[in-house]
Amino acid sequence: MNLDGLYTRTTVSFQPSLPFDELIINGHEVAGKGLNRVSHILNLVREMAGFKMNAEVISENNFPAGAGIASSAAAFAALSLSASKAAGLNLSEAQLSRLARRGSGSACRSIPTGFVEWQMGTGDNDCVAVSIALSDHWELMDCIAIVSAQHKKTGSTEGHALAWTSPLQAARVADAPRRLDICRNAILNRDFEALANIIEHDSDMMHSVMMTSNPPLMYWQSATLEVFHQVREWRGKGLPAAYTVDAGANVHVICLKEFVKEVEKRLREVPGVSDVLVAGVGGAAHIV
């Protein structure tokens, strides 16, 4: 589910006079690992375009980065589209999704519109994301309970590298096709109860792997758990809401649009929640 209220806006300019790639995020120059990841995508674009010019990349977003709100997904989707256009390339949606995936796996899902599925494929060429339903298919909302806006100590990439040290990871991977089928059908059929159960189950499984990896990763804070308890209590009393958490402490609470104001209000009352960001289902990555 792409989001319409949260964005990353990226400008890429290839310049023959630049001695090396430059990266500016939210007004601050970035070097080291962050710049290297961006240059990796730029190198792929340069190879496709047939030139070697370095680039200035200026990016900004309106939500906390590195805090479990898919900032890497948004960043590399925006970078892939902007860089390819700046290089004079006219890539298809599948080609853009593949390129974005090379920067951050989840970024491939931020290219198509609406509700998106990342297809495993048979190899690099067809491991891409596709839209399974347009943004107006189902009026869902994401109320993101901000527990911590701080940059997490262990990033998603490092977390993925540790996953197979957990004795639970093999079972999680083996069960993934079943969970995906349930989630896809719930979206297509607009079955909120089925969606609620499977996204909470999937989120809990992922964090169980993190907690049992070596070394273990614990992203949750006390307020994270309190949101879990509250959301399940609300749903039990008739308020359709469900939680899911990326690699971070902040909680995505999915609800139907007609209940969004009530969900937002209740989340703001949970101790430890400093803010609530609200977004609906968004469209595809695009040039502005």
PDB file of C-alpha atoms in Angstrom, residues 6-143:
ATOM      1  CA  LEU A   6       4.142  11.086   2.810  1.00  0.00           C
ATOM      2  CA  TYR A   7       6.646  11.828   0.080  1.00  0.00           C
ATOM      3  CA  THR A   8      10.267  11.906  -0.962  1.00  0.00           C
ATOM      4  CA  ARG A   9      11.129  14.480  -3.639  1.00  0.00           C
ATOM      5  CA  THR A  10      14.452  13.948  -5.406  1.00  0.00           C
ATOM      6  CA  THR A  11      16.235  15.978  -8.085  1.00  0.00           C
ATOM      7  CA  VAL A  12      19.141  14.532 -10.062  1.00  0.00           C
ATOM      8  CA  SER A  13      21.445  16.614 -12.241  1.00  0.00           C
ATOM      9  CA  PHE A  14      24.292  15.023 -14.208  1.00  0.00           C
ATOM     10  CA  GLN A  15      27.085  17.590 -14.576  1.00  0.00           C
ATOM     11  CA  PRO A  16      30.358  17.126 -16.501  1.00  0.00           C
ATOM     12  CA  SER A  17      32.180  19.504 -14.146  1.00  0.00           C
ATOM     13  CA  LEU A  18      31.496  17.492 -10.966  1.00  0.00           C
ATOM     14  CA  PRO A  19      34.558  15.532  -9.764  1.00  0.00           C
ATOM     15  CA  PHE A  20      32.367  13.031  -7.864  1.00  0.00           C
ATOM     16  CA  ASP A  21      28.747  12.346  -6.977  1.00  0.00           C
ATOM     17  CA  GLU A  22      27.187  14.663  -4.397  1.00  0.00           C
ATOM     18  CA  LEU A  23      24.233  13.837  -2.156  1.00  0.00           C
ATOM     19  CA  ILE A  24      22.193  16.322  -0.114  1.00  0.00           C
ATOM     20  CA  ILE A  25      19.301  15.060   2.032  1.00  0.00           C
ATOM     21  CA  ASN A  26      17.036  17.547   3.792  1.00  0.00           C
ATOM     22  CA  GLY A  27      19.677  20.247   3.391  1.00  0.00           C
ATOM     23  CA  HIS A  28      22.603  18.199   4.751  1.00  0.00           C
ATOM     24  CA  GLU A  29      25.441  16.787   2.678  1.00  0.00           C
ATOM     25  CA  VAL A  30      25.774  13.018   3.014  1.00  0.00           C
ATOM     26  CA  ALA A  31      28.943  10.979   2.482  1.00  0.00           C
ATOM     27  CA  GLY A  32      30.085   7.462   3.312  1.00  0.00           C
ATOM     28  CA  LYS A  33      27.668   4.526   3.157  1.00  0.00           C
ATOM     29  CA  GLY A  34      24.656   6.655   2.207  1.00  0.00           C
ATOM     30  CA  LEU A  35      26.449   8.222  -0.756  1.00  0.00           C
ATOM     31  CA  ASN A  36      27.831   4.841  -1.822  1.00  0.00           C
ATOM     32  CA  ARG A  37      24.333   3.340  -2.014  1.00  0.00           C
ATOM     33  CA  VAL A  38      23.150   6.255  -4.152  1.00  0.00           C
ATOM     34  CA  SER A  39      26.218   6.058  -6.408  1.00  0.00           C
ATOM     35  CA  HIS A  40      25.479   2.364  -6.970  1.00  0.00           C
ATOM     36  CA  ILE A  41      22.148   3.271  -8.568  1.00  0.00           C
ATOM     37  CA  LEU A  42      23.707   6.165 -10.462  1.00  0.00           C
ATOM     38  CA  ASN A  43      26.339   3.782 -11.844  1.00  0.00           C
ATOM     39  CA  LEU A  44      23.613   1.485 -13.169  1.00  0.00           C
ATOM     40  CA  VAL A  45      21.893   4.464 -14.802  1.00  0.00           C
ATOM     41  CA  ARG A  46      25.167   5.734 -16.267  1.00  0.00           C
ATOM     42  CA  GLU A  47      25.844   2.288 -17.711  1.00  0.00           C
ATOM     43  CA  MET A  48      22.418   2.186 -19.373  1.00  0.00           C
ATOM     44  CA  ALA A  49      22.789   5.752 -20.687  1.00  0.00           C
ATOM     45  CA  GLY A  50      26.336   5.266 -21.940  1.00  0.00           C
ATOM     46  CA  PHE A  51      28.078   8.148 -20.153  1.00  0.00           C
ATOM     47  CA  LYS A  52      30.186   8.679 -17.021  1.00  0.00           C
ATOM     48  CA  MET A  53      29.130  12.114 -15.754  1.00  0.00           C
ATOM     49  CA  ASN A  54      28.831  12.495 -12.006  1.00  0.00           C
ATOM     50  CA  ALA A  55      25.604  13.748 -10.486  1.00  0.00           C
ATOM     51  CA  GLU A  56      24.252  16.091  -7.857  1.00  0.00           C
ATOM     52  CA  VAL A  57      21.368  14.470  -5.977  1.00  0.00           C
ATOM     53  CA  ILE A  58      19.122  16.644  -3.808  1.00  0.00           C
ATOM     54  CA  SER A  59      16.440  14.853  -1.820  1.00  0.00           C
ATOM     55  CA  GLU A  60      13.898  15.824   0.808  1.00  0.00           C
ATOM     56  CA  ASN A  61      11.098  14.045   2.621  1.00  0.00           C
ATOM     57  CA  ASN A  62       8.306  15.123   4.942  1.00  0.00           C
ATOM     58  CA  PHE A  63       8.574  12.245   7.411  1.00  0.00           C
ATOM     59  CA  PRO A  64      11.314  10.885   9.708  1.00  0.00           C
ATOM     60  CA  ALA A  65      14.038   8.910   7.932  1.00  0.00           C
ATOM     61  CA  GLY A  66      15.485   5.659   9.234  1.00  0.00           C
ATOM     62  CA  ALA A  67      12.629   5.248  11.711  1.00  0.00           C
ATOM     63  CA  GLY A  68      10.610   2.392  10.256  1.00  0.00           C
ATOM     64  CA  ILE A  69       8.474   4.430   7.848  1.00  0.00           C
ATOM     65  CA  ALA A  70       9.994   3.065   4.619  1.00  0.00           C
ATOM     66  CA  SER A  71      12.251   6.041   3.945  1.00  0.00           C
ATOM     67  CA  SER A  72      14.691   3.860   1.974  1.00  0.00           C
ATOM     68  CA  ALA A  73      11.863   2.541  -0.189  1.00  0.00           C
ATOM     69  CA  ALA A  74      10.685   6.051  -1.031  1.00  0.00           C
ATOM     70  CA  ALA A  75      14.233   7.335  -1.493  1.00  0.00           C
ATOM     71  CA  PHE A  76      15.398   4.733  -3.999  1.00  0.00           C
ATOM     72  CA  ALA A  77      12.139   4.759  -5.938  1.00  0.00           C
ATOM     73  CA  ALA A  78      12.431   8.541  -6.304  1.00  0.00           C
ATOM     74  CA  LEU A  79      16.136   8.298  -7.138  1.00  0.00           C
ATOM     75  CA  SER A  80      15.595   5.624  -9.796  1.00  0.00           C
ATOM     76  CA  LEU A  81      12.884   7.589 -11.576  1.00  0.00           C
ATOM     77  CA  SER A  82      14.635  10.959 -11.310  1.00  0.00           C
ATOM     78  CA  ALA A  83      18.077   9.673 -12.333  1.00  0.00           C
ATOM     79  CA  SER A  84      16.773   7.701 -15.299  1.00  0.00           C
ATOM     80  CA  LYS A  85      14.809  10.699 -16.587  1.00  0.00           C
ATOM     81  CA  ALA A  86      17.790  13.026 -16.069  1.00  0.00           C
ATOM     82  CA  ALA A  87      19.901  10.599 -18.102  1.00  0.00           C
ATOM     83  CA  GLY A  88      17.412  10.683 -20.971  1.00  0.00           C
ATOM     84  CA  LEU A  89      16.169   7.138 -20.390  1.00  0.00           C
ATOM     85  CA  ASN A  90      12.529   6.150 -20.782  1.00  0.00           C
ATOM     86  CA  LEU A  91      12.293   3.057 -18.609  1.00  0.00           C
ATOM     87  CA  SER A  92       9.170   0.963 -18.283  1.00  0.00           C
ATOM     88  CA  GLU A  93       7.496   0.504 -14.909  1.00  0.00           C
ATOM     89  CA  ALA A  94       9.030  -2.969 -14.628  1.00  0.00           C
ATOM     90  CA  GLN A  95      12.499  -1.630 -15.460  1.00  0.00           C
ATOM     91  CA  LEU A  96      12.140   1.144 -12.878  1.00  0.00           C
ATOM     92  CA  SER A  97      10.945  -1.331 -10.264  1.00  0.00           C
ATOM     93  CA  ARG A  98      13.951  -3.554 -10.954  1.00  0.00           C
ATOM     94  CA  LEU A  99      16.342  -0.591 -10.763  1.00  0.00           C
ATOM     95  CA  ALA A 100      14.839   0.651  -7.492  1.00  0.00           C
ATOM     96  CA  ARG A 101      15.101  -2.854  -6.022  1.00  0.00           C
ATOM     97  CA  ARG A 102      18.863  -2.746  -6.575  1.00  0.00           C
ATOM     98  CA  GLY A 103      19.026   0.133  -4.102  1.00  0.00           C
ATOM     99  CA  SER A 104      16.542  -1.151  -1.521  1.00  0.00           C
ATOM    100  CA  GLY A 105      14.390  -4.238  -1.914  1.00  0.00           C
ATOM    101  CA  SER A 106      11.218  -2.564  -0.721  1.00  0.00           C
ATOM    102  CA  ALA A 107      11.772   0.357  -3.117  1.00  0.00           C
ATOM    103  CA  CYS A 108      10.523  -1.757  -6.016  1.00  0.00           C
ATOM    104  CA  ARG A 109       7.050  -1.587  -4.453  1.00  0.00           C
ATOM    105  CA  SER A 110       7.070   2.227  -4.384  1.00  0.00           C
ATOM    106  CA  ILE A 111       7.150   2.466  -8.188  1.00  0.00           C
ATOM    107  CA  PRO A 112       3.665   1.154  -9.190  1.00  0.00           C
ATOM    108  CA  THR A 113       0.392   2.674  -8.038  1.00  0.00           C
ATOM    109  CA  GLY A 114      -1.958   1.759  -5.219  1.00  0.00           C
ATOM    110  CA  PHE A 115      -1.829  -1.730  -3.729  1.00  0.00           C
ATOM    111  CA  VAL A 116       1.354  -3.444  -4.839  1.00  0.00           C
ATOM    112  CA  GLU A 117       2.781  -6.966  -4.782  1.00  0.00           C
ATOM    113  CA  TRP A 118       6.504  -7.735  -5.018  1.00  0.00           C
ATOM    114  CA  GLN A 119       6.790 -10.788  -7.262  1.00  0.00           C
ATOM    115  CA  MET A 120       9.664 -13.162  -6.613  1.00  0.00           C
ATOM    116  CA  GLY A 121      10.114 -14.047 -10.283  1.00  0.00           C
ATOM    117  CA  THR A 122      12.743 -16.469 -11.532  1.00  0.00           C
ATOM    118  CA  GLY A 123      15.711 -14.114 -11.396  1.00  0.00           C
ATOM    119  CA  ASP A 124      16.880 -10.523 -11.457  1.00  0.00           C
ATOM    120  CA  ASN A 125      14.992  -9.505 -14.594  1.00  0.00           C
ATOM    121  CA  ASP A 126      11.482 -10.409 -13.430  1.00  0.00           C
ATOM    122  CA  CYS A 127      11.832  -9.870  -9.679  1.00  0.00           C
ATOM    123  CA  VAL A 128       9.694  -6.719  -9.763  1.00  0.00           C
ATOM    124  CA  ALA A 129       6.598  -5.213  -8.175  1.00  0.00           C
ATOM    125  CA  VAL A 130       3.210  -4.947  -9.863  1.00  0.00           C
ATOM    126  CA  SER A 131       0.007  -3.174  -8.935  1.00  0.00           C
ATOM    127  CA  ILE A 132      -2.789  -5.563  -7.921  1.00  0.00           C
ATOM    128  CA  ALA A 133      -5.350  -2.793  -7.364  1.00  0.00           C
ATOM    129  CA  LEU A 134      -5.504   0.925  -8.093  1.00  0.00           C
ATOM    130  CA  SER A 135      -5.389   3.544  -5.354  1.00  0.00           C
ATOM    131  CA  ASP A 136      -9.173   4.053  -5.455  1.00  0.00           C
ATOM    132  CA  HIS A 137      -9.924   0.328  -5.055  1.00  0.00           C
ATOM    133  CA  TRP A 138     -10.301   0.527  -1.272  1.00  0.00           C
ATOM    134  CA  GLU A 139     -10.318   3.580   0.975  1.00  0.00           C
ATOM    135  CA  LEU A 140      -7.842   2.456   3.606  1.00  0.00           C
ATOM    136  CA  MET A 141      -5.870   4.858   5.763  1.00  0.00           C
ATOM    137  CA  ASP A 142      -2.537   4.537   7.540  1.00  0.00           C
ATOM    138  CA  CYS A 143      -2.269   6.310  10.889  1.00  0.00           C
TER     139      CYS A 143
END
